[in-house]
Amino acid sequence: MFIRVLIFSLFSLSLSHVSPANAQPDLTITTGKTVADTGAPGYRFTRLQFTRHDAKHDTQKAYRVNLAIPEAPAPEEGYPLLIMLDGNAALMEVSADLLSELSQSAAPPVLAFLAHDNDLRIDGDARAYDYTPAVNESAFSAKEQRPGREYGGADGYLSFITGKVIPAISDNTPVNPEKTGLWGHSYGGIFVLHALFTRPDSFAFYAPVDPSLWWGEGYILSEEHDLLTESPADIKDKSLLVLTGFGGEAKRRPRGDRDAATLAAVYKARESVPAGETARMVERLKAAGVDAEMTTLQGLSHGETLGASLPYVFRQFAR
C-alpha cells in the first residue's frame, strides 16, 4: 500500500476558519466574501440553485452550487468534474492563486461547490442527515452528537447528486461523464465512502478526507465488508484518495458539556474502530483492484484537514 506523509508547510493555506485540535467547529460562522465573488485568473463562476423533495419529512430542501468553470476551452470529451460536499466551507478555503495554478494543469476540472442554500460555513444539522447512511438506530448511538439531530439521508442525497445536480451541471458546461469525482470531509468523508461501497459507478474518483469511520460504531466498514464479499469487481479500477490528519487518523475529543451517559456513548462510538483502521481499509481496497492511496496531512487536526486537503486533491484530480 502506498502511504504518503505531507508536511504542510508546502502549502500556504489559510486555516483561520478551523478550531484547535480538540475543539468542535463553530457552526455560526458564515461564508462572507469568497473567490466566487472576487474572481480568479483562469476560472469563471456561476451559481445554480436546486430544490429536492425529502420523502421522509415530505418537505422541499434547497441547495446551491457555486460552479467554477475553467476559462480554457473544454476538451472534446468535456471537462473533468469534481463535486465538493460542504461547498461553502470548501469555497472559503480556495484562493485565487490556487485556482490560477489549477487552470494551468493538464486537465483543469470544473469544481462544483455543493452546499445547503444558506450562508453558513457548515450547516451541522442538514449535513448530519444528508451525509450519513440509514442504519438501525437501536444498534448504535448516532444521536449522541446533538439531541434531536437526525441521520440517515445519504441514499436520497446521492440520488439527488447523480440524478439532478450532475445533469444540470452538464447542461451548463461540457462535462466528461467518465471523469467525475466526489470530495467530502468528516461526515462528508463517510458519504464519499458510502457512495463508493453502495453505488461505485456514481463516480470514477473518490476523495474522503478524515472520514468519521467511528460513526455508527463503524457502520461504514460493514458496507465495505459487504461489497468486498459480494461484488468486489464493482470497484476495480476506481480511484480512491484518502487523506487523514495527525499520524494517520485525526482524533477529536467529544464536548465535555454533556451528561455522563451521553459522553459514555460518545466514547463507545469513538473506540469502536481500532487505531489504524483507515490504513487497513485502504490496503483491503487496493488488494481488490482499487487505485487507492492514503496521504497523511502531518500535524494537522481533524478540522484543519478540510482546507489543507484541497490543493492536494485538486492536483491529483487534474493530472
CSV table of N, CA and C in Angstrom, one decimal, residues 113-244:
chain,number,residue,atom,x,y,z
A,113,PHE,N,-19.1,23.4,-6.0
A,113,PHE,CA,-19.1,23.5,-4.5
A,113,PHE,C,-20.6,23.4,-4.1
A,114,LEU,N,-21.0,22.3,-3.7
A,114,LEU,CA,-22.4,21.9,-3.4
A,114,LEU,C,-22.7,22.2,-1.9
A,115,ALA,N,-23.7,23.0,-1.6
A,115,ALA,CA,-24.0,23.4,-0.2
A,115,ALA,C,-25.5,23.5,0.0
A,116,HIS,N,-25.9,23.5,1.2
A,116,HIS,CA,-27.3,23.8,1.5
A,116,HIS,C,-27.4,25.3,1.3
A,117,ASP,N,-28.6,25.7,0.9
A,117,ASP,CA,-28.8,27.1,0.4
A,117,ASP,C,-28.9,28.1,1.5
A,118,ASN,N,-27.8,28.3,2.2
A,118,ASN,CA,-27.7,29.3,3.2
A,118,ASN,C,-26.3,29.8,3.2
A,119,ASP,N,-26.0,30.8,4.1
A,119,ASP,CA,-24.6,31.3,4.1
A,119,ASP,C,-23.8,30.7,5.2
A,120,LEU,N,-24.3,29.7,5.9
A,120,LEU,CA,-23.5,29.1,6.9
A,120,LEU,C,-22.2,28.3,6.3
A,121,ARG,N,-21.1,28.5,7.0
A,121,ARG,CA,-20.0,27.7,6.5
A,121,ARG,C,-20.3,26.2,6.6
A,122,ILE,N,-20.8,25.8,7.7
A,122,ILE,CA,-21.2,24.4,8.0
A,122,ILE,C,-22.6,24.4,8.5
A,123,ASP,N,-23.5,23.7,7.8
A,123,ASP,CA,-24.9,23.6,8.3
A,123,ASP,C,-24.9,22.2,9.0
A,124,GLY,N,-24.6,22.2,10.3
A,124,GLY,CA,-24.4,21.0,11.0
A,124,GLY,C,-25.6,20.0,11.0
A,125,ASP,N,-26.8,20.5,11.2
A,125,ASP,CA,-27.9,19.6,11.3
A,125,ASP,C,-28.2,19.0,9.9
A,126,ALA,N,-28.2,19.9,8.9
A,126,ALA,CA,-28.5,19.4,7.5
A,126,ALA,C,-27.5,18.4,7.0
A,127,ARG,N,-26.2,18.7,7.2
A,127,ARG,CA,-25.2,17.7,6.7
A,127,ARG,C,-25.2,16.4,7.5
A,128,ALA,N,-25.6,16.4,8.8
A,128,ALA,CA,-25.6,15.2,9.5
A,128,ALA,C,-26.7,14.3,8.9
A,129,TYR,N,-27.8,14.8,8.5
A,129,TYR,CA,-28.8,14.0,7.8
A,129,TYR,C,-28.4,13.6,6.4
A,130,ASP,N,-28.0,14.5,5.6
A,130,ASP,CA,-27.7,14.2,4.2
A,130,ASP,C,-26.5,13.3,4.0
A,131,TYR,N,-25.5,13.4,4.9
A,131,TYR,CA,-24.2,12.7,4.6
A,131,TYR,C,-24.1,11.3,5.2
A,132,THR,N,-25.1,10.9,6.1
A,132,THR,CA,-24.9,9.6,6.8
A,132,THR,C,-25.9,8.6,6.3
A,133,PRO,N,-25.5,7.3,6.3
A,133,PRO,CA,-26.3,6.2,5.8
A,133,PRO,C,-27.5,6.0,6.7
A,134,ALA,N,-28.5,5.3,6.2
A,134,ALA,CA,-29.6,4.9,7.1
A,134,ALA,C,-29.2,3.6,7.7
A,135,VAL,N,-29.3,3.5,9.1
A,135,VAL,CA,-29.0,2.3,9.8
A,135,VAL,C,-30.0,2.1,10.9
A,136,ASN,N,-29.9,1.0,11.6
A,136,ASN,CA,-30.8,0.7,12.7
A,136,ASN,C,-30.3,1.5,13.9
A,137,GLU,N,-31.0,2.5,14.3
A,137,GLU,CA,-30.5,3.4,15.3
A,137,GLU,C,-30.4,2.7,16.7
A,138,SER,N,-31.2,1.6,16.9
A,138,SER,CA,-31.1,0.9,18.1
A,138,SER,C,-29.7,0.2,18.3
A,139,ALA,N,-29.0,0.1,17.2
A,139,ALA,CA,-27.7,-0.6,17.2
A,139,ALA,C,-26.6,0.3,17.6
A,140,PHE,N,-26.8,1.6,17.6
A,140,PHE,CA,-25.6,2.4,17.9
A,140,PHE,C,-26.1,3.8,18.4
A,141,SER,N,-25.2,4.6,18.8
A,141,SER,CA,-25.5,5.9,19.5
A,141,SER,C,-25.3,7.1,18.6
A,142,ALA,N,-25.9,7.1,17.4
A,142,ALA,CA,-25.6,8.2,16.5
A,142,ALA,C,-26.1,9.5,17.0
A,143,LYS,N,-27.2,9.5,17.8
A,143,LYS,CA,-27.8,10.8,18.2
A,143,LYS,C,-27.0,11.4,19.4
A,144,GLU,N,-25.9,10.8,19.8
A,144,GLU,CA,-25.1,11.4,20.8
A,144,GLU,C,-24.5,12.7,20.4
A,145,GLN,N,-24.4,13.0,19.1
A,145,GLN,CA,-23.8,14.2,18.6
A,145,GLN,C,-24.6,15.4,19.0
A,146,ARG,N,-25.9,15.4,18.9
A,146,ARG,CA,-26.7,16.5,19.3
A,146,ARG,C,-28.1,16.1,19.5
A,147,PRO,N,-28.8,16.4,20.6
A,147,PRO,CA,-30.2,15.9,20.8
A,147,PRO,C,-31.1,16.5,19.7
A,148,GLY,N,-31.9,15.6,19.1
A,148,GLY,CA,-32.8,16.0,18.1
A,148,GLY,C,-32.3,16.0,16.7
A,149,ARG,N,-31.0,15.8,16.6
A,149,ARG,CA,-30.4,15.8,15.2
A,149,ARG,C,-30.7,14.4,14.5
A,150,GLU,N,-31.0,14.5,13.3
A,150,GLU,CA,-31.4,13.3,12.5
A,150,GLU,C,-30.3,12.8,11.6
A,151,TYR,N,-30.3,11.5,11.3
A,151,TYR,CA,-29.3,10.9,10.5
A,151,TYR,C,-30.0,10.0,9.4
A,152,GLY,N,-29.2,9.6,8.4
A,152,GLY,CA,-29.7,8.5,7.6
A,152,GLY,C,-30.2,8.9,6.2
A,153,GLY,N,-29.9,10.1,5.7
A,153,GLY,CA,-30.4,10.6,4.4
A,153,GLY,C,-29.5,10.4,3.2
A,154,ALA,N,-28.4,9.7,3.4
A,154,ALA,CA,-27.4,9.7,2.4
A,154,ALA,C,-27.9,9.1,1.0
A,155,ASP,N,-28.7,8.1,1.1
A,155,ASP,CA,-29.1,7.5,-0.2
A,155,ASP,C,-29.9,8.4,-1.0
A,156,GLY,N,-30.8,9.2,-0.4
A,156,GLY,CA,-31.6,10.2,-1.1
A,156,GLY,C,-30.7,11.3,-1.7
A,157,TYR,N,-29.7,11.7,-0.9
A,157,TYR,CA,-28.9,12.8,-1.3
A,157,TYR,C,-28.0,12.3,-2.4
A,158,LEU,N,-27.5,11.1,-2.4
A,158,LEU,CA,-26.7,10.6,-3.5
A,158,LEU,C,-27.5,10.6,-4.8
A,159,SER,N,-28.8,10.1,-4.7
A,159,SER,CA,-29.6,10.1,-5.9
A,159,SER,C,-29.9,11.5,-6.4
A,160,PHE,N,-30.0,12.5,-5.5
A,160,PHE,CA,-30.1,13.9,-5.9
A,160,PHE,C,-28.9,14.4,-6.6
A,161,ILE,N,-27.7,14.1,-6.2
A,161,ILE,CA,-26.5,14.5,-6.8
A,161,ILE,C,-26.4,13.9,-8.2
A,162,THR,N,-26.5,12.6,-8.3
A,162,THR,CA,-26.3,11.9,-9.6
A,162,THR,C,-27.5,12.1,-10.6
A,163,GLY,N,-28.7,12.3,-10.0
A,163,GLY,CA,-29.8,12.4,-10.9
A,163,GLY,C,-30.3,13.8,-11.2
A,164,LYS,N,-29.8,14.8,-10.4
A,164,LYS,CA,-30.3,16.2,-10.7
A,164,LYS,C,-29.1,17.1,-10.8
A,165,VAL,N,-28.2,17.1,-9.9
A,165,VAL,CA,-27.1,18.1,-9.8
A,165,VAL,C,-26.2,17.9,-11.0
A,166,ILE,N,-25.7,16.7,-11.2
A,166,ILE,CA,-24.7,16.5,-12.3
A,166,ILE,C,-25.3,16.7,-13.7
A,167,PRO,N,-26.6,16.3,-13.9
A,167,PRO,CA,-27.2,16.6,-15.2
A,167,PRO,C,-27.3,18.1,-15.4
A,168,ALA,N,-27.7,18.8,-14.4
A,168,ALA,CA,-27.8,20.3,-14.5
A,168,ALA,C,-26.5,21.0,-14.8
A,169,ILE,N,-25.4,20.5,-14.2
A,169,ILE,CA,-24.1,21.0,-14.5
A,169,ILE,C,-23.7,20.7,-15.9
A,170,SER,N,-24.0,19.5,-16.4
A,170,SER,CA,-23.7,19.1,-17.8
A,170,SER,C,-24.5,19.9,-18.8
A,171,ASP,N,-25.7,20.4,-18.4
A,171,ASP,CA,-26.4,21.2,-19.3
A,171,ASP,C,-25.8,22.6,-19.4
A,172,ASN,N,-25.1,23.0,-18.3
A,172,ASN,CA,-24.5,24.3,-18.2
A,172,ASN,C,-23.1,24.4,-18.9
A,173,THR,N,-22.3,23.3,-18.8
A,173,THR,CA,-21.0,23.3,-19.4
A,173,THR,C,-20.6,21.8,-19.7
A,174,PRO,N,-19.8,21.6,-20.7
A,174,PRO,CA,-19.5,20.2,-21.1
A,174,PRO,C,-18.7,19.5,-20.0
A,175,VAL,N,-19.2,18.3,-19.6
A,175,VAL,CA,-18.6,17.5,-18.6
A,175,VAL,C,-18.3,16.1,-19.1
A,176,ASN,N,-17.1,15.6,-18.8
A,176,ASN,CA,-16.8,14.2,-19.1
A,176,ASN,C,-17.4,13.2,-18.1
A,177,PRO,N,-18.4,12.5,-18.5
A,177,PRO,CA,-19.0,11.5,-17.6
A,177,PRO,C,-18.1,10.4,-17.1
A,178,GLU,N,-17.0,10.2,-17.8
A,178,GLU,CA,-16.0,9.2,-17.4
A,178,GLU,C,-15.0,9.7,-16.4
A,179,LYS,N,-15.0,11.0,-16.1
A,179,LYS,CA,-14.1,11.5,-15.2
A,179,LYS,C,-14.8,12.5,-14.2
A,180,THR,N,-15.6,11.9,-13.3
A,180,THR,CA,-16.2,12.7,-12.3
A,180,THR,C,-15.7,12.2,-10.9
A,181,GLY,N,-15.7,13.1,-10.0
A,181,GLY,CA,-15.1,12.8,-8.7
A,181,GLY,C,-16.0,13.4,-7.6
A,182,LEU,N,-15.8,12.9,-6.3
A,182,LEU,CA,-16.5,13.3,-5.2
A,182,LEU,C,-15.6,13.5,-4.0
A,183,TRP,N,-15.6,14.7,-3.4
A,183,TRP,CA,-14.8,15.0,-2.2
A,183,TRP,C,-15.7,15.3,-1.0
A,184,GLY,N,-15.3,14.9,0.1
A,184,GLY,CA,-16.0,15.2,1.4
A,184,GLY,C,-15.1,15.0,2.6
A,185,HIS,N,-15.4,15.8,3.6
A,185,HIS,CA,-14.7,15.8,4.9
A,185,HIS,C,-15.5,15.4,6.0
A,186,SER,N,-14.9,14.5,6.9
A,186,SER,CA,-15.6,14.1,8.1
A,186,SER,C,-16.9,13.3,7.8
A,187,TYR,N,-18.0,13.8,8.2
A,187,TYR,CA,-19.3,13.1,7.8
A,187,TYR,C,-19.3,13.1,6.2
A,188,GLY,N,-18.8,14.1,5.6
A,188,GLY,CA,-18.8,14.1,4.1
A,188,GLY,C,-17.9,13.0,3.6
A,189,GLY,N,-16.8,12.7,4.4
A,189,GLY,CA,-16.0,11.5,4.0
A,189,GLY,C,-16.7,10.2,4.1
A,190,ILE,N,-17.6,10.1,5.1
A,190,ILE,CA,-18.5,8.9,5.3
A,190,ILE,C,-19.4,8.8,4.0
A,191,PHE,N,-19.9,9.9,3.6
A,191,PHE,CA,-20.8,9.9,2.4
A,191,PHE,C,-20.0,9.5,1.2
A,192,VAL,N,-18.8,10.0,1.0
A,192,VAL,CA,-18.0,9.6,-0.1
A,192,VAL,C,-17.7,8.0,-0.1
A,193,LEU,N,-17.4,7.5,1.1
A,193,LEU,CA,-17.2,6.0,1.1
A,193,LEU,C,-18.5,5.3,0.9
A,194,HIS,N,-19.6,5.8,1.5
A,194,HIS,CA,-20.9,5.2,1.2
A,194,HIS,C,-21.2,5.1,-0.2
A,195,ALA,N,-20.9,6.2,-1.0
A,195,ALA,CA,-21.2,6.1,-2.4
A,195,ALA,C,-20.3,5.1,-3.1
A,196,LEU,N,-19.0,5.0,-2.7
A,196,LEU,CA,-18.1,4.0,-3.3
A,196,LEU,C,-18.6,2.6,-3.0
A,197,PHE,N,-19.0,2.3,-1.7
A,197,PHE,CA,-19.4,1.0,-1.3
A,197,PHE,C,-20.7,0.5,-1.8
A,198,THR,N,-21.6,1.4,-2.0
A,198,THR,CA,-23.0,1.0,-2.4
A,198,THR,C,-23.4,1.3,-3.8
A,199,ARG,N,-22.8,2.4,-4.4
A,199,ARG,CA,-23.1,2.7,-5.8
A,199,ARG,C,-21.8,3.2,-6.5
A,200,PRO,N,-20.8,2.3,-6.6
A,200,PRO,CA,-19.5,2.6,-7.1
A,200,PRO,C,-19.5,3.3,-8.5
A,201,ASP,N,-20.4,3.0,-9.3
A,201,ASP,CA,-20.4,3.6,-10.6
A,201,ASP,C,-20.9,5.0,-10.6
A,202,SER,N,-21.2,5.6,-9.5
A,202,SER,CA,-21.6,7.0,-9.4
A,202,SER,C,-20.5,7.9,-9.8
A,203,PHE,N,-19.2,7.6,-9.5
A,203,PHE,CA,-18.1,8.4,-9.8
A,203,PHE,C,-16.9,7.6,-10.1
A,204,ALA,N,-15.9,8.2,-10.7
A,204,ALA,CA,-14.6,7.5,-11.0
A,204,ALA,C,-13.6,7.7,-10.0
A,205,PHE,N,-13.7,8.9,-9.3
A,205,PHE,CA,-12.6,9.3,-8.3
A,205,PHE,C,-13.3,9.6,-7.0
A,206,TYR,N,-12.8,9.1,-5.9
A,206,TYR,CA,-13.4,9.3,-4.6
A,206,TYR,C,-12.3,9.9,-3.6
A,207,ALA,N,-12.6,11.0,-2.9
A,207,ALA,CA,-11.6,11.6,-2.1
A,207,ALA,C,-12.2,11.9,-0.7
A,208,PRO,N,-12.3,10.9,0.2
A,208,PRO,CA,-12.8,11.2,1.6
A,208,PRO,C,-11.6,11.7,2.4
A,209,VAL,N,-11.9,12.8,3.2
A,209,VAL,CA,-10.9,13.4,4.0
A,209,VAL,C,-11.2,13.2,5.5
A,210,ASP,N,-10.3,12.6,6.2
A,210,ASP,CA,-10.5,12.3,7.6
A,210,ASP,C,-11.9,11.7,7.9
A,211,PRO,N,-12.3,10.7,7.1
A,211,PRO,CA,-13.7,10.2,7.3
A,211,PRO,C,-14.0,9.7,8.7
A,212,SER,N,-15.1,10.0,9.2
A,212,SER,CA,-15.5,9.6,10.6
A,212,SER,C,-15.9,8.1,10.6
A,213,LEU,N,-14.9,7.2,10.5
A,213,LEU,CA,-15.2,5.8,10.5
A,213,LEU,C,-15.9,5.3,11.7
A,214,TRP,N,-15.8,6.0,12.8
A,214,TRP,CA,-16.4,5.6,14.1
A,214,TRP,C,-17.9,5.8,14.0
A,215,TRP,N,-18.4,6.6,13.1
A,215,TRP,CA,-19.8,6.9,13.1
A,215,TRP,C,-20.6,5.6,13.0
A,216,GLY,N,-21.7,5.6,13.8
A,216,GLY,CA,-22.5,4.3,13.8
A,216,GLY,C,-21.7,3.1,14.3
A,217,GLU,N,-20.7,3.4,15.2
A,217,GLU,CA,-19.8,2.3,15.7
A,217,GLU,C,-19.2,1.5,14.5
A,218,GLY,N,-18.7,2.2,13.5
A,218,GLY,CA,-18.0,1.6,12.4
A,218,GLY,C,-18.9,1.1,11.3
A,219,TYR,N,-20.1,1.6,11.2
A,219,TYR,CA,-21.1,1.1,10.3
A,219,TYR,C,-20.5,1.1,8.8
A,220,ILE,N,-19.8,2.1,8.4
A,220,ILE,CA,-19.3,2.2,7.1
A,220,ILE,C,-18.4,1.0,6.7
A,221,LEU,N,-17.7,0.5,7.7
A,221,LEU,CA,-16.9,-0.7,7.5
A,221,LEU,C,-17.7,-1.9,7.2
A,222,SER,N,-18.9,-2.0,7.7
A,222,SER,CA,-19.7,-3.1,7.3
A,222,SER,C,-20.2,-3.0,5.9
A,223,GLU,N,-20.3,-1.8,5.4
A,223,GLU,CA,-20.6,-1.6,3.9
A,223,GLU,C,-19.5,-2.1,3.1
A,224,GLU,N,-18.3,-1.7,3.5
A,224,GLU,CA,-17.1,-2.1,2.8
A,224,GLU,C,-17.0,-3.7,2.8
A,225,HIS,N,-17.2,-4.3,3.9
A,225,HIS,CA,-17.2,-5.8,4.0
A,225,HIS,C,-18.2,-6.4,3.1
A,226,ASP,N,-19.4,-5.9,3.0
A,226,ASP,CA,-20.4,-6.4,2.2
A,226,ASP,C,-20.0,-6.3,0.7
A,227,LEU,N,-19.5,-5.2,0.3
A,227,LEU,CA,-19.0,-5.0,-1.1
A,227,LEU,C,-17.9,-6.0,-1.4
A,228,LEU,N,-16.9,-6.1,-0.6
A,228,LEU,CA,-15.8,-6.9,-0.9
A,228,LEU,C,-16.2,-8.4,-0.9
A,229,THR,N,-17.2,-8.7,-0.1
A,229,THR,CA,-17.6,-10.1,0.0
A,229,THR,C,-18.5,-10.5,-1.2
A,230,GLU,N,-19.4,-9.6,-1.6
A,230,GLU,CA,-20.4,-9.9,-2.6
A,230,GLU,C,-20.1,-9.5,-4.0
A,231,SER,N,-19.5,-8.3,-4.2
A,231,SER,CA,-19.3,-7.8,-5.6
A,231,SER,C,-18.0,-7.0,-5.7
A,232,PRO,N,-16.8,-7.6,-5.3
A,232,PRO,CA,-15.6,-6.8,-5.4
A,232,PRO,C,-15.2,-6.2,-6.8
A,233,ALA,N,-15.7,-6.9,-7.8
A,233,ALA,CA,-15.4,-6.5,-9.2
A,233,ALA,C,-16.0,-5.1,-9.5
A,234,ASP,N,-17.0,-4.7,-8.7
A,234,ASP,CA,-17.7,-3.4,-9.0
A,234,ASP,C,-16.8,-2.2,-8.7
A,235,ILE,N,-15.7,-2.4,-7.9
A,235,ILE,CA,-14.9,-1.2,-7.6
A,235,ILE,C,-13.5,-1.3,-8.3
A,236,LYS,N,-13.3,-2.3,-9.0
A,236,LYS,CA,-12.0,-2.5,-9.7
A,236,LYS,C,-11.8,-1.3,-10.6
A,237,ASP,N,-10.6,-0.7,-10.5
A,237,ASP,CA,-10.1,0.4,-11.3
A,237,ASP,C,-10.7,1.8,-10.9
A,238,LYS,N,-11.5,1.8,-9.8
A,238,LYS,CA,-11.9,3.1,-9.3
A,238,LYS,C,-10.7,3.7,-8.6
A,239,SER,N,-10.7,5.1,-8.5
A,239,SER,CA,-9.6,5.8,-7.8
A,239,SER,C,-10.1,6.3,-6.5
A,240,LEU,N,-9.3,6.0,-5.4
A,240,LEU,CA,-9.6,6.4,-4.1
A,240,LEU,C,-8.4,7.1,-3.5
A,241,LEU,N,-8.6,8.3,-3.0
A,241,LEU,CA,-7.5,9.1,-2.4
A,241,LEU,C,-8.1,9.5,-1.0
A,242,VAL,N,-7.5,8.8,0.1
A,242,VAL,CA,-7.9,9.1,1.4
A,242,VAL,C,-6.9,10.0,2.1
A,243,LEU,N,-7.3,11.1,2.7
A,243,LEU,CA,-6.4,12.0,3.4
A,243,LEU,C,-6.8,12.0,4.9
A,244,THR,N,-5.8,12.0,5.8
A,244,THR,CA,-6.1,12.0,7.2
A,244,THR,C,-5.2,13.0,7.9
